[in-house]
Amino acid sequence: MATIKEDAYKIIQSSIKRVLPDSAVKRALAGQTFQGEVIVIAIGKAAWNMANAAAEILGERIKEGIVLTKYEHSQGDIKGFCILEAAHPLPDENTIVGTAKIIEAVSNLSPMDTVIFLVSGGGSALFEKPAGNLKLDDFLQITDQLLKCGADIVEINTIRKHLSAVKGGKFATLCAPANVYTIALSDILGDRPDSIASGPTCADFSTSAEAFAIVEKYGLKLTDEMKKELCIETPKEVVNNTMLITGSVKELCLAAAEEAKHLGYNPLILSTFVDCEAKEAGRLLASMGKTIQKDGFPLKPPCVIICGGETIVRITGKGKGGRNQELALSAAASIVGMENIAVCAVGSDGTDGPTDAAGGLVDGHTKEILDQKGISIDAILAENDSNKALALADALVMTGPTGTNVNDLYFLLCK
Ligand SMILES: Nc1ncnc2c1ncn2[C@@H]1O[C@H](COP(=O)(O)OP(=O)(O)OP(=O)(O)O)[C@@H](O)[C@H]1O
Ligand SMILES: O=C(O)[C@H](O)CO
């Protein structure tokens, strides 16, 4: 009989496979007729897979294609495409060079032409032209503050959109007079289009006033030039874009539920909007495990409680980790000594924070293993060093880059 951790791995693998963007992109493009020239631009962590699917459907119809993705996230040549990679989550010089190449490809098009824009999460870091007189260094400085302060992604992207010359609908303006057909894979809770990769082709609903409120809320330090750019409103209307959202964390949770059922677990999807602190989410899942084992609420074992979302982490320490690894580690502390229970948290993109792990998978023995090695979970969490602890307890989930990005999956398995 498979162990509970083996079952957890099957759920991870099967659900991520089911949210690869390939077939959705093919469905979106099949049977479409485009007049004029067709330019395909793909940005984000799922860019390579989305572009490859578009190339299979459109073939020679594509005049020029560009993929701009994270380092090690492309999988080889695609006929007719230039494949570019850059840094994530902080941009680098290749971000700026790649974005300039994309802007050049969509310049001087006619009203008959179409830019097919394939966008996925991670795009905010990967696709950037600083607005006005801002420089890459300004972006490094503000992005670093935003990623550490505990702001959620909608707040982070509100700032980014105001400081960028390609975000918040401004890329659609650069494509004009051509038409833009945006196919988006959503890693935003609730699928708000103007937040997915900071909505380069969408009318932007965030305002300068909101941006300044976020600056104040988190005590962000801005230069005078940044303040000047934040005062300028983003486009509130974009007339040359049509948008289709092809996948989100909901599909990831549904796929996890289906695989769990297939393995004999009764599934319950609790929420696809988890946005609290990672540590809190871990403790909540662990507490549900105790109720299930003690009282059989809300389900009797064998069962799985599934959530999707994007938790937040306030970085106070100097360690290495990610939000999913923090969630799993905090759950490990609460389920110590329990049998037939596991808690898992993984990023569907395969990389959690600046680490090469997708997340963590812990059981009732994880904390005991760490205790024996003299490692305190509380101290590790205070230092944001979850990667080291989970590695020592053999509790890291390693998938490698997956080719998709629809946010994070959390589940509690009780046998
Ligand atoms: N040591 C750490 N421990 C816990 N979390 C961390 C640590 N260092 C960075 N993070 C978190 O990792 C996040 C960035 O990592 P990751 O690339 O997984 O984010 P992402 O949301 O998938 O990115 P995107 O939305 O652009 O696709 C930041 O939100 C940051 O708070
Ligand atoms: O790139 C980004 O902004 C995030 O992944 C949300 O889409």
CSV table of C-alpha atoms in Angstrom, one decimal, residues 82-345:
chain,number,residue,atom,x,y,z
A,82,CYS,CA,13.5,34.2,-30.3
A,83,ILE,CA,13.8,32.7,-26.8
A,84,LEU,CA,15.0,35.1,-24.1
A,85,GLU,CA,15.5,34.6,-20.4
A,86,ALA,CA,15.9,37.0,-17.5
A,87,ALA,CA,16.0,37.1,-13.7
A,88,HIS,CA,13.1,36.6,-11.3
A,89,PRO,CA,11.8,37.8,-8.8
A,90,LEU,CA,14.2,40.8,-9.1
A,91,PRO,CA,14.7,42.0,-12.7
A,92,ASP,CA,18.1,42.3,-14.3
A,93,GLU,CA,19.8,43.8,-17.4
A,94,ASN,CA,18.3,41.0,-19.6
A,95,THR,CA,14.8,42.0,-18.5
A,96,ILE,CA,15.4,45.5,-19.9
A,97,VAL,CA,17.1,44.2,-23.1
A,98,GLY,CA,14.4,41.5,-23.7
A,99,THR,CA,11.6,44.0,-23.2
A,100,ALA,CA,13.2,46.5,-25.6
A,101,LYS,CA,13.3,43.7,-28.2
A,102,ILE,CA,9.6,43.0,-27.7
A,103,ILE,CA,8.7,46.7,-28.0
A,104,GLU,CA,10.7,46.9,-31.2
A,105,ALA,CA,8.8,43.9,-32.6
A,106,VAL,CA,5.4,45.5,-32.0
A,107,SER,CA,6.4,48.9,-33.3
A,108,ASN,CA,5.3,50.1,-36.7
A,109,LEU,CA,2.4,47.6,-37.1
A,110,SER,CA,-0.7,48.4,-39.1
A,111,PRO,CA,-4.4,48.3,-37.9
A,112,MET,CA,-4.8,45.0,-39.8
A,113,ASP,CA,-2.0,43.3,-37.7
A,114,THR,CA,-2.4,41.3,-34.5
A,115,VAL,CA,-0.2,40.9,-31.5
A,116,ILE,CA,-1.0,37.7,-29.7
A,117,PHE,CA,0.1,38.3,-26.1
A,118,LEU,CA,0.5,35.2,-24.0
A,119,VAL,CA,0.9,36.3,-20.4
A,120,SER,CA,1.5,34.4,-17.2
A,121,GLY,CA,2.6,35.1,-13.7
A,122,GLY,CA,6.1,36.2,-13.1
A,123,GLY,CA,5.6,38.6,-16.0
A,124,SER,CA,5.9,41.6,-13.8
A,125,ALA,CA,9.5,40.9,-12.9
A,126,LEU,CA,10.4,39.6,-16.4
A,127,PHE,CA,8.9,42.3,-18.6
A,128,GLU,CA,10.0,45.8,-17.7
A,129,LYS,CA,10.8,49.2,-19.2
A,130,PRO,CA,11.1,51.8,-16.4
A,131,ALA,CA,8.9,54.8,-16.8
A,132,GLY,CA,10.3,58.3,-17.3
A,133,ASN,CA,13.8,58.8,-16.0
A,134,LEU,CA,13.7,55.7,-13.7
A,135,LYS,CA,16.5,53.1,-14.0
A,136,LEU,CA,16.8,49.4,-13.4
A,137,ASP,CA,18.4,50.1,-10.1
A,138,ASP,CA,15.2,52.0,-9.0
A,139,PHE,CA,13.2,48.9,-9.8
A,140,LEU,CA,15.6,46.6,-7.9
A,141,GLN,CA,15.3,48.9,-4.9
A,142,ILE,CA,11.5,49.2,-4.9
A,143,THR,CA,10.8,45.5,-5.8
A,144,ASP,CA,13.1,44.4,-3.0
A,145,GLN,CA,11.1,46.5,-0.5
A,146,LEU,CA,7.8,45.3,-1.9
A,147,LEU,CA,8.7,41.6,-1.7
A,148,LYS,CA,9.8,41.8,1.9
A,149,CYS,CA,7.2,44.1,3.4
A,150,GLY,CA,4.2,41.6,3.4
A,151,ALA,CA,2.2,43.5,0.7
A,152,ASP,CA,0.0,41.2,-1.4
A,153,ILE,CA,0.5,40.9,-5.1
A,154,VAL,CA,-2.3,43.3,-6.1
A,155,GLU,CA,-0.7,45.9,-3.9
A,156,ILE,CA,2.8,45.1,-5.2
A,157,ASN,CA,1.5,45.4,-8.8
A,158,THR,CA,-0.3,48.7,-8.2
A,159,ILE,CA,3.1,50.2,-7.5
A,160,ARG,CA,4.8,48.5,-10.3
A,161,LYS,CA,2.2,49.6,-12.8
A,162,HIS,CA,2.7,53.2,-12.0
A,163,LEU,CA,6.5,53.0,-12.3
A,164,SER,CA,6.5,51.1,-15.6
A,165,ALA,CA,6.3,52.1,-19.3
A,166,VAL,CA,4.8,48.7,-20.2
A,167,LYS,CA,2.6,47.6,-17.4
A,168,GLY,CA,-1.0,48.8,-16.6
A,169,GLY,CA,-2.2,48.8,-20.2
A,170,LYS,CA,0.8,50.7,-21.5
A,171,PHE,CA,2.1,47.8,-23.6
A,172,ALA,CA,-1.3,47.7,-25.5
A,173,THR,CA,-0.8,51.4,-26.3
A,174,LEU,CA,2.7,50.5,-27.7
A,175,CYS,CA,1.2,47.9,-30.0
A,176,ALA,CA,-1.4,50.3,-31.4
A,177,PRO,CA,-2.7,50.6,-34.1
A,178,ALA,CA,-2.5,46.8,-34.2
A,179,ASN,CA,-5.0,44.7,-32.4
A,180,VAL,CA,-3.9,42.7,-29.3
A,181,TYR,CA,-5.3,39.3,-28.4
A,182,THR,CA,-4.3,38.5,-24.9
A,183,ILE,CA,-4.4,34.9,-23.6
A,184,ALA,CA,-3.7,34.9,-19.8
A,185,LEU,CA,-2.9,32.2,-17.4
A,186,SER,CA,-4.0,33.6,-14.0
A,187,ASP,CA,-2.0,33.4,-10.8
A,188,ILE,CA,-4.1,36.2,-9.2
A,189,LEU,CA,-6.8,35.2,-6.7
A,190,GLY,CA,-10.1,36.1,-8.3
A,191,ASP,CA,-8.4,36.5,-11.7
A,192,ARG,CA,-8.4,40.3,-11.7
A,193,PRO,CA,-7.0,40.9,-15.3
A,194,ASP,CA,-5.2,44.1,-14.6
A,195,SER,CA,-3.1,42.4,-11.9
A,196,ILE,CA,-2.0,39.3,-13.9
A,197,ALA,CA,1.7,40.2,-14.6
A,198,SER,CA,0.6,43.8,-13.9
A,199,GLY,CA,-1.8,43.8,-16.9
A,200,PRO,CA,0.4,45.1,-19.7
A,201,THR,CA,-2.5,45.1,-22.1
A,202,CYS,CA,-5.5,45.8,-19.8
A,203,ALA,CA,-7.2,49.0,-18.7
A,204,ASP,CA,-5.9,49.6,-15.2
A,205,PHE,CA,-8.3,50.0,-12.3
A,206,SER,CA,-5.6,51.0,-9.8
A,207,THR,CA,-5.1,54.7,-9.1
A,208,SER,CA,-2.3,57.0,-8.0
A,209,ALA,CA,-4.2,57.6,-4.7
A,210,GLU,CA,-4.2,53.8,-4.1
A,211,ALA,CA,-0.5,53.6,-4.9
A,212,PHE,CA,0.4,56.3,-2.4
A,213,ALA,CA,-1.8,54.6,0.2
A,214,ILE,CA,0.2,51.4,-0.2
A,215,VAL,CA,3.5,53.4,0.1
A,216,GLU,CA,2.2,54.8,3.4
A,217,LYS,CA,0.8,51.5,4.7
A,218,TYR,CA,4.2,49.7,4.3
A,219,GLY,CA,6.5,52.6,4.9
A,220,LEU,CA,8.1,52.3,1.5
A,221,LYS,CA,11.0,54.5,0.7
A,222,LEU,CA,10.7,56.3,-2.7
A,223,THR,CA,12.9,58.6,-4.6
A,224,ASP,CA,11.5,61.9,-5.9
A,225,GLU,CA,11.5,60.5,-9.4
A,226,MET,CA,9.4,57.5,-8.2
A,227,LYS,CA,7.0,59.9,-6.5
A,228,LYS,CA,6.6,61.9,-9.7
A,229,GLU,CA,5.8,58.7,-11.7
A,230,LEU,CA,3.3,57.5,-9.1
A,231,CYS,CA,1.3,60.7,-9.6
A,232,ILE,CA,0.7,59.9,-13.3
A,233,GLU,CA,-2.5,57.8,-13.8
A,234,THR,CA,-2.3,54.6,-15.9
A,235,PRO,CA,-4.7,54.1,-18.9
A,236,LYS,CA,-8.2,53.7,-17.7
A,237,GLU,CA,-9.4,52.6,-21.2
A,238,VAL,CA,-7.7,50.3,-23.7
A,239,VAL,CA,-9.5,49.9,-27.0
A,240,ASN,CA,-7.3,47.6,-29.0
A,241,ASN,CA,-7.2,44.5,-26.6
A,242,THR,CA,-9.4,41.4,-26.4
A,243,MET,CA,-8.6,39.2,-23.4
A,244,LEU,CA,-9.2,35.6,-22.5
A,245,ILE,CA,-8.3,34.0,-19.2
A,246,THR,CA,-7.5,30.3,-19.7
A,247,GLY,CA,-6.7,28.8,-16.3
A,248,SER,CA,-6.4,29.6,-12.6
A,249,VAL,CA,-5.9,28.1,-9.2
A,250,LYS,CA,-9.5,26.8,-9.2
A,251,GLU,CA,-8.6,24.3,-11.9
A,252,LEU,CA,-5.5,23.3,-9.9
A,253,CYS,CA,-7.7,22.5,-6.8
A,254,LEU,CA,-10.3,20.7,-8.9
A,255,ALA,CA,-7.5,18.5,-10.4
A,256,ALA,CA,-6.1,17.8,-6.9
A,257,ALA,CA,-9.5,16.8,-5.7
A,258,GLU,CA,-10.0,14.5,-8.7
A,259,GLU,CA,-6.7,12.7,-8.2
A,260,ALA,CA,-7.2,12.4,-4.4
A,261,LYS,CA,-10.6,10.8,-5.1
A,262,HIS,CA,-9.0,8.4,-7.5
A,263,LEU,CA,-6.6,7.4,-4.7
A,264,GLY,CA,-9.4,6.8,-2.3
A,265,TYR,CA,-9.5,10.0,-0.3
A,266,ASN,CA,-12.8,12.0,0.1
A,267,PRO,CA,-11.9,15.5,-1.1
A,268,LEU,CA,-13.1,18.9,0.2
A,269,ILE,CA,-12.1,22.1,-1.5
A,270,LEU,CA,-12.1,24.6,1.4
A,271,SER,CA,-11.0,27.8,-0.3
A,272,THR,CA,-9.3,29.1,-3.5
A,273,PHE,CA,-8.7,32.5,-1.9
A,274,VAL,CA,-6.1,31.8,0.9
A,275,ASP,CA,-4.2,35.1,1.4
A,276,CYS,CA,-3.2,35.1,5.0
A,277,GLU,CA,0.3,34.7,6.4
A,278,ALA,CA,1.9,31.4,5.4
A,279,LYS,CA,2.5,30.4,9.0
A,280,GLU,CA,-1.2,30.9,9.9
A,281,ALA,CA,-2.4,28.9,6.9
A,282,GLY,CA,-0.1,26.0,8.0
A,283,ARG,CA,-1.5,26.1,11.5
A,284,LEU,CA,-5.0,26.2,10.3
A,285,LEU,CA,-4.6,23.1,8.1
A,286,ALA,CA,-2.9,21.3,11.0
A,287,SER,CA,-5.8,22.2,13.3
A,288,MET,CA,-8.3,20.8,10.8
A,289,GLY,CA,-6.3,17.6,10.8
A,290,LYS,CA,-6.7,17.3,14.6
A,291,THR,CA,-10.5,17.8,14.3
A,292,ILE,CA,-10.7,15.2,11.5
A,293,GLN,CA,-8.8,12.6,13.5
A,294,LYS,CA,-10.5,13.3,16.8
A,295,ASP,CA,-14.1,14.1,15.8
A,296,GLY,CA,-14.5,13.3,12.1
A,297,PHE,CA,-15.4,16.9,11.1
A,298,PRO,CA,-15.8,18.1,8.4
A,299,LEU,CA,-14.9,14.7,6.9
A,300,LYS,CA,-13.9,11.3,8.2
A,301,PRO,CA,-10.6,9.8,7.1
A,302,PRO,CA,-9.5,8.9,4.5
A,303,CYS,CA,-9.9,12.5,3.3
A,304,VAL,CA,-8.1,15.5,1.9
A,305,ILE,CA,-8.8,19.2,2.6
A,306,ILE,CA,-7.6,21.3,-0.4
A,307,CYS,CA,-6.9,25.0,-0.6
A,308,GLY,CA,-5.5,27.3,-3.3
A,309,GLY,CA,-4.1,30.8,-2.9
A,310,GLU,CA,-1.1,32.9,-2.3
A,311,THR,CA,-0.1,33.4,1.3
A,312,ILE,CA,2.2,36.3,2.4
A,313,VAL,CA,5.4,36.3,4.3
A,314,ARG,CA,7.0,39.2,6.2
A,315,ILE,CA,10.7,38.8,5.8
A,316,THR,CA,12.4,39.6,9.0
A,317,GLY,CA,15.3,37.2,8.9
A,318,LYS,CA,18.2,36.5,6.6
A,319,GLY,CA,17.5,32.9,5.7
A,320,LYS,CA,16.4,31.2,2.5
A,321,GLY,CA,12.9,29.9,1.9
A,322,GLY,CA,9.5,30.5,0.4
A,323,ARG,CA,5.9,31.0,1.4
A,324,ASN,CA,5.0,27.3,0.7
A,325,GLN,CA,8.0,26.1,2.7
A,326,GLU,CA,7.0,28.3,5.6
A,327,LEU,CA,3.5,27.0,5.5
A,328,ALA,CA,4.6,23.4,5.6
A,329,LEU,CA,7.1,24.0,8.3
A,330,SER,CA,4.6,25.7,10.5
A,331,ALA,CA,2.1,22.9,10.0
A,332,ALA,CA,4.9,20.4,11.0
A,333,ALA,CA,5.1,22.0,14.4
A,334,SER,CA,1.4,21.5,15.0
A,335,ILE,CA,1.0,17.9,13.8
A,336,VAL,CA,4.0,16.5,15.7
A,337,GLY,CA,3.6,13.0,16.9
A,338,MET,CA,0.4,12.4,14.8
A,339,GLU,CA,0.2,9.3,12.5
A,340,ASN,CA,-1.6,9.1,9.1
A,341,ILE,CA,-1.4,12.8,8.4
A,342,ALA,CA,0.5,15.0,6.0
A,343,VAL,CA,0.4,18.7,5.0
A,344,CYS,CA,1.7,19.9,1.7
A,345,ALA,CA,2.2,23.3,0.1
